[in-house]
Short mmCIF file of C-alpha atoms in Angstrom, two decimals:
data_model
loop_
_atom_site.label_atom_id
_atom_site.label_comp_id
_atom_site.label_asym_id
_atom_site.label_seq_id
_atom_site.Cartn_x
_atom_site.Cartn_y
_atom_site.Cartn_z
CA UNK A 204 0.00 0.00 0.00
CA UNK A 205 2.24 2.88 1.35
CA UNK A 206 4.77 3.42 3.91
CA UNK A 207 3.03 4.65 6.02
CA UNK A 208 2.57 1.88 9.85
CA UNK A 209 -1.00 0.52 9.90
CA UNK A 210 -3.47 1.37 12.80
CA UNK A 211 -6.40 -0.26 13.85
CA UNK A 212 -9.21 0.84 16.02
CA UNK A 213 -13.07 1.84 14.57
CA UNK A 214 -13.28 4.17 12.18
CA UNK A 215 -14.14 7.27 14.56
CA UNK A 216 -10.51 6.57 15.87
CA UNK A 217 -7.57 9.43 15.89
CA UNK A 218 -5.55 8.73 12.65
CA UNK A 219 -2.42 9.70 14.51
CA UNK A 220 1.48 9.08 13.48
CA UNK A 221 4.73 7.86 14.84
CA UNK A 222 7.65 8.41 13.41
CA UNK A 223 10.00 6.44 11.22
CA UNK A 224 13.42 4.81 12.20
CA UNK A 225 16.20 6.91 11.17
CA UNK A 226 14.22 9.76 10.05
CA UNK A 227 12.72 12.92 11.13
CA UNK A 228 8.98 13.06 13.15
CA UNK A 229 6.34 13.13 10.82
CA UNK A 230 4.34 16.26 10.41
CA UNK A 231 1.74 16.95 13.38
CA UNK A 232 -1.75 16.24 12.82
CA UNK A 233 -4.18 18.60 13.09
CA UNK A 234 -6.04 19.22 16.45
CA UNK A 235 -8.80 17.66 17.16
CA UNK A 236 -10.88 20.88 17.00
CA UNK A 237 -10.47 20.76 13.26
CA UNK A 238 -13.17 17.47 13.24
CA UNK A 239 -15.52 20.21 15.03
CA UNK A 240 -14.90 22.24 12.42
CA UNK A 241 -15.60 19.93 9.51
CA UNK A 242 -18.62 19.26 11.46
CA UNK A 243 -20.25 22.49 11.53
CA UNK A 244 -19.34 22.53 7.82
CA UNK A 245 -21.27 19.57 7.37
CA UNK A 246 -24.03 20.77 9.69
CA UNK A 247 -24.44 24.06 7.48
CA UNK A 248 -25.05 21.38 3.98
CA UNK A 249 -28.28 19.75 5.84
CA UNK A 250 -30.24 22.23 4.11
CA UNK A 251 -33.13 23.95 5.51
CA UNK A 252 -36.28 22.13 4.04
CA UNK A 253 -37.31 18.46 4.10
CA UNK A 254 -39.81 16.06 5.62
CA UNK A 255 -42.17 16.81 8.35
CA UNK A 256 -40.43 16.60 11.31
CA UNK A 257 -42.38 15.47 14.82
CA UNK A 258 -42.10 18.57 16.70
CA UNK A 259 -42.53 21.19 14.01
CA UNK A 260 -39.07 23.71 13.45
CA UNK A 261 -39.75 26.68 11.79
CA UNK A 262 -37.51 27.17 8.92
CA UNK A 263 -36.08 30.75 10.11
CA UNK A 264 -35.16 28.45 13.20
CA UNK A 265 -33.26 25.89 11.00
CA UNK A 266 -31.92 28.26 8.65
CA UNK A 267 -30.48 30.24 12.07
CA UNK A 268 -28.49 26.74 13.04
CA UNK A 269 -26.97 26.19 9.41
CA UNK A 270 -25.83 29.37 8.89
CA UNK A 271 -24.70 29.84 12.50
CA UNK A 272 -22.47 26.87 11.96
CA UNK A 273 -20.82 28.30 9.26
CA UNK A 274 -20.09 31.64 10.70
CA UNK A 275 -18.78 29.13 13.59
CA UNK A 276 -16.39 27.10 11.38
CA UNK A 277 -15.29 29.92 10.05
CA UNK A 278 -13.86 31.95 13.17
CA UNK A 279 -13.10 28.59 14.78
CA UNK A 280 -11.13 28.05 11.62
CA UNK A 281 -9.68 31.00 11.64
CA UNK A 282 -8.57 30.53 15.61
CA UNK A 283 -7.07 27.96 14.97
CA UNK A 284 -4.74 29.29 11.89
CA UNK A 285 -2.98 31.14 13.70
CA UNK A 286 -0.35 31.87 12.46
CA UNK A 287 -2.11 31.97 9.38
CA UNK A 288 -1.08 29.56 6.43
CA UNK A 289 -2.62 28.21 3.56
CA UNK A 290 -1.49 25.82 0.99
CA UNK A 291 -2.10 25.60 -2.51
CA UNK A 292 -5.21 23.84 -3.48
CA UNK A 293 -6.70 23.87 -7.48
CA UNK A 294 -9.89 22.49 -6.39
CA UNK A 295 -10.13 25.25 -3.82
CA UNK A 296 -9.30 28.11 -6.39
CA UNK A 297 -11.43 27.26 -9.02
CA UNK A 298 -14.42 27.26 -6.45
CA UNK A 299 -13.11 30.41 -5.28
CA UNK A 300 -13.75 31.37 -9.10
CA UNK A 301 -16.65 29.95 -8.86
CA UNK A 302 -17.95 33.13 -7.14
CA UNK A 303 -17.11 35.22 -9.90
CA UNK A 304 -20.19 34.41 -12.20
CA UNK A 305 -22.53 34.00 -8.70
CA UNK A 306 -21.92 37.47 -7.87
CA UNK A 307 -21.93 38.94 -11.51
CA UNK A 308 -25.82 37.34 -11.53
CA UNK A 309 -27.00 37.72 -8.37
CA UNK A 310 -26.25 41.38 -8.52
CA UNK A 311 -29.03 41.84 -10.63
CA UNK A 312 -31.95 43.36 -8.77
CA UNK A 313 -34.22 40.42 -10.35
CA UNK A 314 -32.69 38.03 -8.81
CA UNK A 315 -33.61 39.63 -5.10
CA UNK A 316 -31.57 39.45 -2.24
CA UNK A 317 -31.69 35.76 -1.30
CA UNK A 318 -29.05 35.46 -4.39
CA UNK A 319 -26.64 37.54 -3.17
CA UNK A 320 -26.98 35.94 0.36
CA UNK A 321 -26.56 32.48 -0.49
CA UNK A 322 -23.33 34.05 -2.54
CA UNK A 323 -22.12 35.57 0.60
CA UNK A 324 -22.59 32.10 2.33
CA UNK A 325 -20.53 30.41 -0.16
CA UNK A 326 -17.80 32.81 0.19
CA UNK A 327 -17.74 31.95 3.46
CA UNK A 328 -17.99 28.02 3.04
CA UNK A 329 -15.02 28.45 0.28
CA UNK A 330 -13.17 30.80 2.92
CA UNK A 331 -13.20 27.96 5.94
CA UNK A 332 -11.85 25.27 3.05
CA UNK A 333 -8.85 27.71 2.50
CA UNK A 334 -8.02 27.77 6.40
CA UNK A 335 -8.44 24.29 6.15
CA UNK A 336 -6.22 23.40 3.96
CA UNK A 337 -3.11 23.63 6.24
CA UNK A 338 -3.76 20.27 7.65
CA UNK A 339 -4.46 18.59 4.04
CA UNK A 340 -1.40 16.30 3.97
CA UNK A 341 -3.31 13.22 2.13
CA UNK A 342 -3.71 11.75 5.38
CA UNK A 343 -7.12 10.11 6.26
CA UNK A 344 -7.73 12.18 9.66
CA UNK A 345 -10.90 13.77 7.27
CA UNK A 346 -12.07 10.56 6.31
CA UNK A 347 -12.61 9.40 10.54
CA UNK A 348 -14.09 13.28 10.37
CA UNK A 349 -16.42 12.52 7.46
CA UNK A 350 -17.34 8.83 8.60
CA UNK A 351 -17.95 10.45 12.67
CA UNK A 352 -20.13 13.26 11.16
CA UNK A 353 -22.44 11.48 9.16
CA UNK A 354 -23.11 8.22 11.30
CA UNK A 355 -23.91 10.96 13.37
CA UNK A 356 -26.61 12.12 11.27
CA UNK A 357 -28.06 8.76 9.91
CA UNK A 358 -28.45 8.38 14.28
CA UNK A 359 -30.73 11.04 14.55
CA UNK A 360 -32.66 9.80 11.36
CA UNK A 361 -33.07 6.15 12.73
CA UNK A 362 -33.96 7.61 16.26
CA UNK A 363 -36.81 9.39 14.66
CA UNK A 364 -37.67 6.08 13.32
CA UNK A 365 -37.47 4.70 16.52
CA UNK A 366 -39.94 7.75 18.34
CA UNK A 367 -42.39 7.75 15.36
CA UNK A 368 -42.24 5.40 12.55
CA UNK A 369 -45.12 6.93 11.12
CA UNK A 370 -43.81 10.38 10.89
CA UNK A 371 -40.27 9.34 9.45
CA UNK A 372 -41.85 6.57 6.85
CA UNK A 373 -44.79 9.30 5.71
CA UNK A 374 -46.82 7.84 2.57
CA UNK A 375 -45.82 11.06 1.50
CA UNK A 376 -42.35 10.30 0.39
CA UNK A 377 -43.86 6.39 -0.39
CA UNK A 378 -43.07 4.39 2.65
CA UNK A 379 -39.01 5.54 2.26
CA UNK A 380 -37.25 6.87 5.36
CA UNK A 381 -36.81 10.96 6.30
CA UNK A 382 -35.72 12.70 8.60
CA UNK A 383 -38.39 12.88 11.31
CA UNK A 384 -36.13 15.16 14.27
CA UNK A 385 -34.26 17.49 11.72
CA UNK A 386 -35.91 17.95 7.99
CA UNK A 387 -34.09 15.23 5.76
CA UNK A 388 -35.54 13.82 2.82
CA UNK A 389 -34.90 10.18 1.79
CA UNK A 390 -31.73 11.69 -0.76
CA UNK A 391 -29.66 13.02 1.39
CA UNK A 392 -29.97 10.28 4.07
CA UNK A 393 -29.39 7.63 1.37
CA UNK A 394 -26.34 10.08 0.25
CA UNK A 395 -24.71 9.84 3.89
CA UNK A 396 -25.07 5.83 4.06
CA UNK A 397 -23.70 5.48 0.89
CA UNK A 398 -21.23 7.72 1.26
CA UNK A 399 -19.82 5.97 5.11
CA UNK A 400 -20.56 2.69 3.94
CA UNK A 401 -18.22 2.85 1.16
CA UNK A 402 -15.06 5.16 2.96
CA UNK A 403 -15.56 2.54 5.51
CA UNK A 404 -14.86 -0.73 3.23
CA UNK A 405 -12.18 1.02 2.09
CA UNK A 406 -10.59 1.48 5.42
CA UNK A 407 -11.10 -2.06 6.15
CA UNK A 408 -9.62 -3.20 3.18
CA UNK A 409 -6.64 -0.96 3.60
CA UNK A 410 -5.95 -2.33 7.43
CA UNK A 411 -6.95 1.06 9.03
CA UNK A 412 -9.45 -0.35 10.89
CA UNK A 413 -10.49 -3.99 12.36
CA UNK A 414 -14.12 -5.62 10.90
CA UNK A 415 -15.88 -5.40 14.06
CA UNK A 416 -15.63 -1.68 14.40
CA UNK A 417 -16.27 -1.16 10.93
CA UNK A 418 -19.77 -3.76 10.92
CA UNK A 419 -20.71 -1.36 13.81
CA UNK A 420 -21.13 1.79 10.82
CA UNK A 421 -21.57 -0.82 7.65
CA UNK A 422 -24.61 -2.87 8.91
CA UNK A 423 -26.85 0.17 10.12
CA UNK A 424 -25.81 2.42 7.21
CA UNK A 425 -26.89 -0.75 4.69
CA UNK A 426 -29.96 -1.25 6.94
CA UNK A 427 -30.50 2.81 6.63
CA UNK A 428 -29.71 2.74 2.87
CA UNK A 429 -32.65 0.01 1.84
CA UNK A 430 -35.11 1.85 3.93
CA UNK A 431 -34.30 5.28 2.00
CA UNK A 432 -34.84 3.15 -1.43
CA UNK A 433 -32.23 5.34 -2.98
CA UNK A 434 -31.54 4.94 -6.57
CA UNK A 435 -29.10 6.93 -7.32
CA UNK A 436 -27.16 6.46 -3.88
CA UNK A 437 -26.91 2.83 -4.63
CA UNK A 438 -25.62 2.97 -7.70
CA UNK A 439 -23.17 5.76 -6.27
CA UNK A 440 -21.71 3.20 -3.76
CA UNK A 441 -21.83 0.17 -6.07
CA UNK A 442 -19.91 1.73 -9.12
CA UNK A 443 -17.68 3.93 -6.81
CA UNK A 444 -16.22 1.08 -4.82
CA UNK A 445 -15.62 -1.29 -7.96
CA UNK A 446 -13.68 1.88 -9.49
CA UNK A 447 -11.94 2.48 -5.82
CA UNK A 448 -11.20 -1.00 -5.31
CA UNK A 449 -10.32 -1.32 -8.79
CA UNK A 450 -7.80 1.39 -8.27
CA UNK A 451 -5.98 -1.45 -5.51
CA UNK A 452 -6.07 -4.88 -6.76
CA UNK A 453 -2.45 -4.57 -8.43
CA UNK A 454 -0.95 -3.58 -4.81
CA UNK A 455 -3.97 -4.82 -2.16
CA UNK A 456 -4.50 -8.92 -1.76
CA UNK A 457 -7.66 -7.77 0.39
CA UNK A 458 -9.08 -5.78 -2.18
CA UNK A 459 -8.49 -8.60 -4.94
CA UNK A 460 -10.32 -11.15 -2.62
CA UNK A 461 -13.36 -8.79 -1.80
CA UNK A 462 -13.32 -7.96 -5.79
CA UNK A 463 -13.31 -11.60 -6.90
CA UNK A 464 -16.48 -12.09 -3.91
CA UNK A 465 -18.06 -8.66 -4.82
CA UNK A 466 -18.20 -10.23 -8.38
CA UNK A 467 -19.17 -13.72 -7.72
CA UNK A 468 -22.27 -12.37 -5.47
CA UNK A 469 -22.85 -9.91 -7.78
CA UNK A 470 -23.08 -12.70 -10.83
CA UNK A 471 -25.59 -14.72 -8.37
CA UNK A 472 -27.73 -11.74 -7.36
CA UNK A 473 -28.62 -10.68 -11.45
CA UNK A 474 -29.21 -14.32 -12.19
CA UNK A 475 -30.87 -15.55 -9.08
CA UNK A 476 -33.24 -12.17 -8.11
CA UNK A 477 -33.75 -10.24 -11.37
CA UNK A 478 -36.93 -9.91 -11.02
CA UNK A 479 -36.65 -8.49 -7.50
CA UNK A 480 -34.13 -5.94 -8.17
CA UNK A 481 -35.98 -4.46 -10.85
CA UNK A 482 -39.10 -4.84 -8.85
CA UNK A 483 -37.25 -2.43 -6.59
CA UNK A 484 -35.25 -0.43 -9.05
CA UNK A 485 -38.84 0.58 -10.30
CA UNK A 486 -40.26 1.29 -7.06
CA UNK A 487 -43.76 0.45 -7.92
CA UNK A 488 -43.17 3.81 -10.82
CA UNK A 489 -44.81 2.45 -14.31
CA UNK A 490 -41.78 2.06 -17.18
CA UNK A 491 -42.68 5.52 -18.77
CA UNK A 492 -42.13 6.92 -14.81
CA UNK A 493 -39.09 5.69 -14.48
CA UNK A 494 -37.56 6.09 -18.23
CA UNK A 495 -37.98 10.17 -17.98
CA UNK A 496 -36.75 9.98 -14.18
CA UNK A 497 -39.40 10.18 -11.93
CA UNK A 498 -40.56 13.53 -14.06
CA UNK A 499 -37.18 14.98 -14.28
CA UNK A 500 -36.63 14.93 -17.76
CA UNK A 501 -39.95 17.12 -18.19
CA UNK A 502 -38.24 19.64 -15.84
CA UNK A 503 -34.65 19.68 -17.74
CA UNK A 504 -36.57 20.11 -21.06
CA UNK A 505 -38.76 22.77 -19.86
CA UNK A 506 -35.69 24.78 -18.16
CA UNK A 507 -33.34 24.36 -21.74
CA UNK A 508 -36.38 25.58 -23.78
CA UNK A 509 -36.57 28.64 -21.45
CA UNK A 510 -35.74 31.76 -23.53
CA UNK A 511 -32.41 33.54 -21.97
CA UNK A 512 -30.31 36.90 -23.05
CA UNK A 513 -26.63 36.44 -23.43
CA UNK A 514 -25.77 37.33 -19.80
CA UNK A 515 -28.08 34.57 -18.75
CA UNK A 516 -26.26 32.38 -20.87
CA UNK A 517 -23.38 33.23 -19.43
CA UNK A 518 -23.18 33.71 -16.11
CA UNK A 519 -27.21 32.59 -15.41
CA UNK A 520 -29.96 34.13 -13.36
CA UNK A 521 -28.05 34.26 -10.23
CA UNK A 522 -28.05 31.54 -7.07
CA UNK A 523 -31.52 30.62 -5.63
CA UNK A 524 -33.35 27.12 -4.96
CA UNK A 525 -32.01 25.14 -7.47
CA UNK A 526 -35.69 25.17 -9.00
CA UNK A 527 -36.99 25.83 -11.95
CA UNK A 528 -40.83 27.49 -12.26
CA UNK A 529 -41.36 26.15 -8.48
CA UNK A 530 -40.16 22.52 -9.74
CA UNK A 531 -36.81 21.03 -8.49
CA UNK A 532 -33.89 20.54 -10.99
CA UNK A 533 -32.44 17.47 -9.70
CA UNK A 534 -29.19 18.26 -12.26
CA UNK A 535 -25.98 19.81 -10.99
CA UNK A 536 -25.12 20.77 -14.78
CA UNK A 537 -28.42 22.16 -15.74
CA UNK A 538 -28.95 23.88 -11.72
CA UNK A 539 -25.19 25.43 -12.88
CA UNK A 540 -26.30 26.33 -16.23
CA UNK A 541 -29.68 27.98 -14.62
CA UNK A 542 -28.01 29.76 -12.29
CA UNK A 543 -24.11 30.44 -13.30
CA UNK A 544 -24.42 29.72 -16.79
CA UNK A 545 -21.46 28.23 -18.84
CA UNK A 546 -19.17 30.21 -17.04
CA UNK A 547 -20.38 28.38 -14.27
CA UNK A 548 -20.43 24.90 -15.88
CA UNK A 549 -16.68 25.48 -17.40
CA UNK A 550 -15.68 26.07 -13.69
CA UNK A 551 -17.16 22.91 -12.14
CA UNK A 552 -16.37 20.43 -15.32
CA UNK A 553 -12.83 21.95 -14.30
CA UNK A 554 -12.24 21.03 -10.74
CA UNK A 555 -14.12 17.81 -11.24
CA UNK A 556 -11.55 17.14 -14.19
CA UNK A 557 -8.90 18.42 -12.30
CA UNK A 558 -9.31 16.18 -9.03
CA UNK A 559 -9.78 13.03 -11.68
CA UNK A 560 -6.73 13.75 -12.98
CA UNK A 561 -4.89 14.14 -10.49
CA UNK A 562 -6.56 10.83 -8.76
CA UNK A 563 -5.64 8.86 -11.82
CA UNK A 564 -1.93 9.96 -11.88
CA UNK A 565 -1.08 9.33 -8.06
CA UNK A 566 0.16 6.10 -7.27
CA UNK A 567 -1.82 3.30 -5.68
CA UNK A 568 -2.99 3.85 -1.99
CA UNK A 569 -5.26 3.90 0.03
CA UNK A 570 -6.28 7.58 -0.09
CA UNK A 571 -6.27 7.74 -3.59
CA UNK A 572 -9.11 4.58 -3.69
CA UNK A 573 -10.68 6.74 -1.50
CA UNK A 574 -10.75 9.95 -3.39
CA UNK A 575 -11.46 8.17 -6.29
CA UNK A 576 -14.51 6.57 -4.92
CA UNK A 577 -15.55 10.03 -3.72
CA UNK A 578 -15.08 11.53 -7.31
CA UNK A 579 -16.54 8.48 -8.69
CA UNK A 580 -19.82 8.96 -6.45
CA UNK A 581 -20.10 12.96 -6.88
CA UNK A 582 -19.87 12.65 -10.45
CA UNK A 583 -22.86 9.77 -10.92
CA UNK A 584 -24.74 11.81 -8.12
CA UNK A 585 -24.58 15.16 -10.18
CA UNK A 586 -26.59 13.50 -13.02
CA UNK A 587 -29.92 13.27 -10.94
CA UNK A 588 -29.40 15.45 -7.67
CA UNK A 589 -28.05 19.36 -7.46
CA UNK A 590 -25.55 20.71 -5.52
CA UNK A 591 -22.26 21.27 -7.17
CA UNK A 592 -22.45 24.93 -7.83
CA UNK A 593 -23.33 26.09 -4.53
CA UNK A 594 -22.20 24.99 -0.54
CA UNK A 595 -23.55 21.49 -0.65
CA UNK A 596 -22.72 17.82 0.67
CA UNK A 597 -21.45 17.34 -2.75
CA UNK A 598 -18.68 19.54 -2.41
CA UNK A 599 -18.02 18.83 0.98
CA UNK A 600 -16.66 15.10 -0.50
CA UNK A 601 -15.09 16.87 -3.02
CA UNK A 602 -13.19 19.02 -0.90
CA UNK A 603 -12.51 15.45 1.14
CA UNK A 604 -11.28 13.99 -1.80
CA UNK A 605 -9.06 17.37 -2.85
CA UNK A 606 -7.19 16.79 1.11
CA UNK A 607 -6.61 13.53 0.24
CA UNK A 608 -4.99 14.01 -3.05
CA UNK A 609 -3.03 17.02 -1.30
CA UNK A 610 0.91 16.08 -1.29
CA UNK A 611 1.47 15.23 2.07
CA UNK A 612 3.65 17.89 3.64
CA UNK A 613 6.91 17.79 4.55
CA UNK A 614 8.35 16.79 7.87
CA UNK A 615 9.99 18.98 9.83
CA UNK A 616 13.94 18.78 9.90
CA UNK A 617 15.42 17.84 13.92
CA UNK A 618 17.68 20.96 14.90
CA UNK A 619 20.35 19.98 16.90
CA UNK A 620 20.39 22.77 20.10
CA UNK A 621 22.66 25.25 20.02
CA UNK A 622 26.13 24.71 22.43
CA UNK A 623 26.50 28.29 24.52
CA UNK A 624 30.37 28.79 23.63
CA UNK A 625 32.61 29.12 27.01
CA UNK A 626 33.39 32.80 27.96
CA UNK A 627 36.79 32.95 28.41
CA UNK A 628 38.46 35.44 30.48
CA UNK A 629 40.87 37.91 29.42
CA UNK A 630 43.80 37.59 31.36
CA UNK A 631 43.46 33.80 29.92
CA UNK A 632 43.24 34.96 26.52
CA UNK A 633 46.07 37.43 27.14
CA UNK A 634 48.29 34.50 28.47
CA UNK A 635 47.65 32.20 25.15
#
């Protein structure tokens, strides 16, 4: 794999470092406060609308907790800078030019002043990924952040199941589980299981973890995943961790034993249940439903029809709801192209292609599987869910994937102390 020792221990545990034999200490981790951080990040993505929850928030009340978290991350990110350094990130500069076409069209009057305050929030989500970026050194401390956080979320989800099954299965949303404590529809908390369950494979196939602790996130997070009857978040995780395990079965024995049994099961499953995975694949939608996506398509045609001037074209109609005539979008590309135009979508196609090709060109490991399966899962994601061209889950495991790709920095030389020099006298001198 690397040179780096392995660890065990669940995959919440510290991803801390020795050092090497006949070399220098390895570069300090970052504090722990940084996972808070990342949290509140996290926190901020929830979004403020969802299922009916069993004691009723108002919306001013959630929108008050996101956005307090991510004036929190931000000065606790900036605290802990001190003294302040950044490193060089492409994915974080070319979504810091992503605010150049979200401010050109939000600063149109028509687009009110909701646009230019979700800009100012992503200016501030963009500035707490800068300070973060000190402690990207391609090590997988953010991965044990990302795994804590949303396990952490997918709790409060099944405890909601657990006060009112009613109220987070609603016939509503079909029988599929929401969020029934905080607002969460059955897409984002199929995004979060799929999204654990495959980082945490990963670390058990890499040694970073033993089995047990990792069934303790894997089992719930599959049990959580079927009862969201997630599409798109399945076949996220499925083709993400054949391309991320993929990426190790030239240097990984593990990963070429759980590829040969992936496939074998995966051979019995389409021979021996056909009929019951497209039973559930369907989801009870008639063939027409499901062939224009659950309505989608009728959206996407409706919004490229639209007529636009050339400064719509460009740089769109300015950030809102990632609607279109009070209907969602459920595209990244086309909620880019809506509302930053192909200024916009030339920014995004560009960090996406940079992190890919940067993924593809590092050598095997075990953070590179992971960013790659992160990448891999963003990228299916964008075709049927929106998100990448404003502060979003999405580019929260993006920016994940950017720390791991980060070139790990470099340790810090040992200085041998200084020996005072002996004062000596003059009449000494004076005798020499």
């Amino acid at each position: 794999m690397t040179g780096t020792p392995m660890r065990g221990g669940p995959p919440g545990a510290p991803d801390t470092a020795g050092t090497r034999p006949g070399a220098g200490p390895l570069p300090a981790g970052p504090p722990r406060t940084v996972g808070i951080v990342w949290a509140l990040l996290g926190l901020n993505t929830l979004g403020s609308t969802g299922a009916q929850t069993i004691v009723p928030l108002p919306r001013s009340l959630i929108q008050l907790v996101t956005m307090g978290a991510l004036v929190a991350a931000f000065a606790l990110a900036l605290v802990l800078n001190r003294p302040l350094r950044v490193r060089a990130s492409a994915f974080v500069f070319l979504l810091t030019l992503l605010l150049v076409p979200s401010v050109i069209s939000s600063a149109d009057p028509e687009s009110g002043a909701g646009a230019l305050f979700r800009c100012a929030r992503l200016a501030v989500f963009v500035g707490t990924l800068w300070l973060l970026t000190r402690w990207w050194d391609g090590g997988l401390t953010f991965v044990r952040y990302h795994i804590r956080m949303y396990f952490a979320v997918l709790g409060s989800a099944v405890a909601g199941l657990a006060v009112s099954p009613g109220t987070a299965m609603p016939e509503l949303y079909g029988g599929r589980l929401v969020g029934a404590l905080w607002p969460l529809t059955p897409p984002q908390i199929g995004q979060y299981s799929a999204v654990i369950i495959g980082l945490t494979v990963l670390l058990v196939l890499g040694r970073r973890t033993d089995r047990a602790g990792a069934a303790v996130v894997i089992v719930p997070s599959l049990a959580v995943l079927a009862l969201t009857h997630t599409r798109t978040a399945t076949v996220g995780l499925l083709v993400g961790l054949t391309l991320a395990i993929g990426s190790l079965v030239l240097t990984s024995a593990a990963a070429r034993r759980f590829f040969a049994w992936a496939v074998l099961v995966a051979a019995v499953a389409a021979v021996g249940f056909a009929s019951a995975l497209r039973a559930w694949f369907l989801r009870g939608q008639t063939e027409e439903n499901f062939t224009s996506l659950t309505g989608r398509a009728k959206v996407w045609d409706a919004l490229l029809a639209a007529p636009r001037t050339t400064a719509e074209k460009l740089f769109g109609t300015g950030l809102g709801d990632k609607s279109f005539d009070g209907l969602p979008i459920d595209n990244s590309w086309l909620a880019v192209y809506h509302e930053q135009g192909l200024t916009g979508i030339t920014v995004v196609a560009a960090f996406i292609a940079v992190l890919g090709g940067v993924a593809l060109l590092r050598p095997p490991s075990l953070p590179r599987a992971c960013a790659i399966f992160l990448i891999s899962y963003v990228a299916i994601s964008s075709y049927t869910e929106a998100g990448l061209g404003d502060a979003s889950p999405y580019l929260l495991h993006l920016a994940l994937a950017a720390s791991l790709l980060a070139a790990p920095a470099a340790a810090a030389p040992l200085t041998t102390p200084a020996v005072p020099r002996r004062r000596v006298p003059r009449w000494a001198r004076d005798r020499r």
